[in-house]
Amino acid sequence: MTEEFMGFPRKKGRPGIRNKIVILPSVVCVNNVATQIAKKVENAIALPHPLGCGQFGPDFNVTSRTLSGMATNPNVYGVVVVGLGCENITSKLLARQVKRMKKPVEFFDVQDVQGGTIAAIEKGITFAQ
């Protein structure tokens, strides 16, 4: 029997098996928005979590590193970061961390989208596609 790896090399040489789009909420308040975006986009997965608000110091650092680390897994092709707009761990910060790993990334804050939650979900779907 011949063993063979059905993955592919990433730009930095790390192997990948899947090409997922991560919809990453920067804060617990937008978990539902991220989940709704992921439901509408093939190969997308939301990473909801209970954090992102009112975090400072070491707690802030661990959470931001953990979230950006999950988003830059070798099986992830690209990332859409969704923020609310008032959190400590911002969508812009997470997008910058993801971009350093050479992943395609888009970000936005729900509070900046005209039309509320529904319009924010549509914007996220557009970014993810």
Coordinates of C-alpha atoms in Angstrom, one line a residue:
M1 CA 0.0 0.0 0.0
T2 CA 1.3 3.4 -0.9
E3 CA 1.0 6.2 1.6
E4 CA 0.2 9.6 0.2
F5 CA -0.7 13.0 1.6
M6 CA -3.6 14.7 -0.1
G7 CA -2.9 18.1 1.2
F8 CA -1.1 21.1 -0.3
P9 CA 1.7 23.4 0.7
R10 CA 0.9 26.9 2.0
K11 CA 3.0 30.0 1.1
K12 CA 5.1 29.6 4.3
G13 CA 5.6 25.9 3.6
R14 CA 3.2 24.6 6.2
P15 CA 0.9 21.9 4.9
G16 CA -2.9 22.4 4.6
I17 CA -5.7 20.0 4.1
R18 CA -8.7 22.2 4.0
N19 CA -9.4 25.7 2.8
K20 CA -11.8 27.1 5.4
I21 CA -12.9 30.7 5.7
V22 CA -13.0 31.7 9.4
I23 CA -15.6 34.2 10.5
L24 CA -14.0 35.5 13.7
P25 CA -16.0 37.6 16.1
S26 CA -13.8 39.9 18.1
V27 CA -16.3 40.0 21.0
V28 CA -19.1 37.8 22.4
C29 CA -21.7 40.4 21.4
V30 CA -21.3 39.6 17.7
N31 CA -21.3 35.8 17.9
N32 CA -24.7 35.5 16.3
V33 CA -23.7 37.8 13.4
A34 CA -20.6 35.7 12.8
T35 CA -22.6 32.4 13.0
Q36 CA -25.2 33.7 10.5
I37 CA -22.5 34.7 8.0
A38 CA -20.8 31.3 8.3
K39 CA -24.1 29.5 7.7
K40 CA -24.5 31.3 4.3
V41 CA -21.0 30.8 2.9
E42 CA -19.7 27.4 1.7
N43 CA -16.6 26.3 3.6
A44 CA -16.9 29.0 6.2
I45 CA -16.9 28.4 9.9
A46 CA -17.6 30.8 12.8
L47 CA -15.5 30.7 15.9
P48 CA -17.9 32.0 18.6
H49 CA -16.4 32.6 22.1
P50 CA -17.4 34.3 25.4
L51 CA -14.6 36.9 25.4
G52 CA -13.4 40.2 24.0
C53 CA -15.0 42.8 26.2
G54 CA -13.5 44.5 29.3
Q55 CA -10.2 42.6 29.0
F56 CA -6.9 44.2 30.0
G57 CA -3.3 43.3 30.6
P58 CA -2.3 39.6 30.4
D59 CA -6.0 38.6 29.9
F60 CA -6.2 40.8 26.9
N61 CA -2.9 39.5 25.5
V62 CA -3.9 35.8 25.9
T63 CA -7.3 36.3 24.4
S64 CA -6.1 38.2 21.3
R65 CA -3.2 35.8 20.7
T66 CA -5.6 32.8 21.1
L67 CA -8.2 34.2 18.7
S68 CA -5.7 35.2 16.0
G69 CA -3.9 31.9 16.5
M70 CA -7.1 29.9 15.8
A71 CA -7.7 32.1 12.7
T72 CA -4.3 31.5 11.3
N73 CA -4.4 27.7 11.4
P74 CA -2.9 26.1 8.3
N75 CA -6.3 24.8 7.3
V76 CA -7.7 28.3 7.1
Y77 CA -7.5 30.1 3.8
G78 CA -8.9 33.5 4.8
V79 CA -10.6 35.4 7.7
V80 CA -13.4 37.8 8.1
V81 CA -13.2 39.5 11.5
V82 CA -16.5 40.9 12.8
G83 CA -16.4 43.5 15.7
L84 CA -19.1 45.4 17.4
G85 CA -17.2 48.7 17.6
C86 CA -16.8 49.3 21.4
E87 CA -14.7 46.3 22.5
N88 CA -11.1 46.2 23.8
I89 CA -10.0 43.5 21.4
T90 CA -11.0 45.2 18.2
S91 CA -11.7 43.8 14.8
K92 CA -8.8 46.0 13.4
L93 CA -6.3 44.6 16.0
L94 CA -7.2 41.0 15.2
A95 CA -7.1 41.7 11.4
R96 CA -3.6 43.1 11.8
Q97 CA -2.5 40.0 13.7
V98 CA -4.0 37.8 11.0
K99 CA -2.4 39.8 8.2
R100 CA 1.0 39.4 9.7
M101 CA 0.6 35.6 9.0
K102 CA 0.0 36.4 5.3
K103 CA -3.7 35.3 5.4
P104 CA -6.3 37.2 3.3
V105 CA -8.4 39.1 5.9
E106 CA -11.2 41.6 5.9
F107 CA -12.8 43.3 9.0
F108 CA -15.7 45.5 9.9
D109 CA -17.7 46.6 13.0
V110 CA -21.4 46.1 13.1
Q111 CA -21.9 49.6 14.6
D112 CA -20.4 51.1 11.5
V113 CA -22.7 49.4 9.0
Q114 CA -25.8 51.3 7.9
G115 CA -28.8 49.0 8.2
G116 CA -28.0 47.2 11.5
T117 CA -27.5 43.5 12.0
I118 CA -29.1 42.3 8.7
A119 CA -26.9 44.6 6.7
A120 CA -23.8 43.6 8.7
I121 CA -24.5 39.9 8.0
E122 CA -24.8 40.7 4.3
K123 CA -21.6 42.7 4.4
G124 CA -19.8 39.7 6.1
I125 CA -21.2 37.3 3.4
T126 CA -19.9 39.6 0.7
F127 CA -16.4 39.7 2.3
A128 CA -16.3 35.9 2.8
Q129 CA -17.2 35.1 -0.7

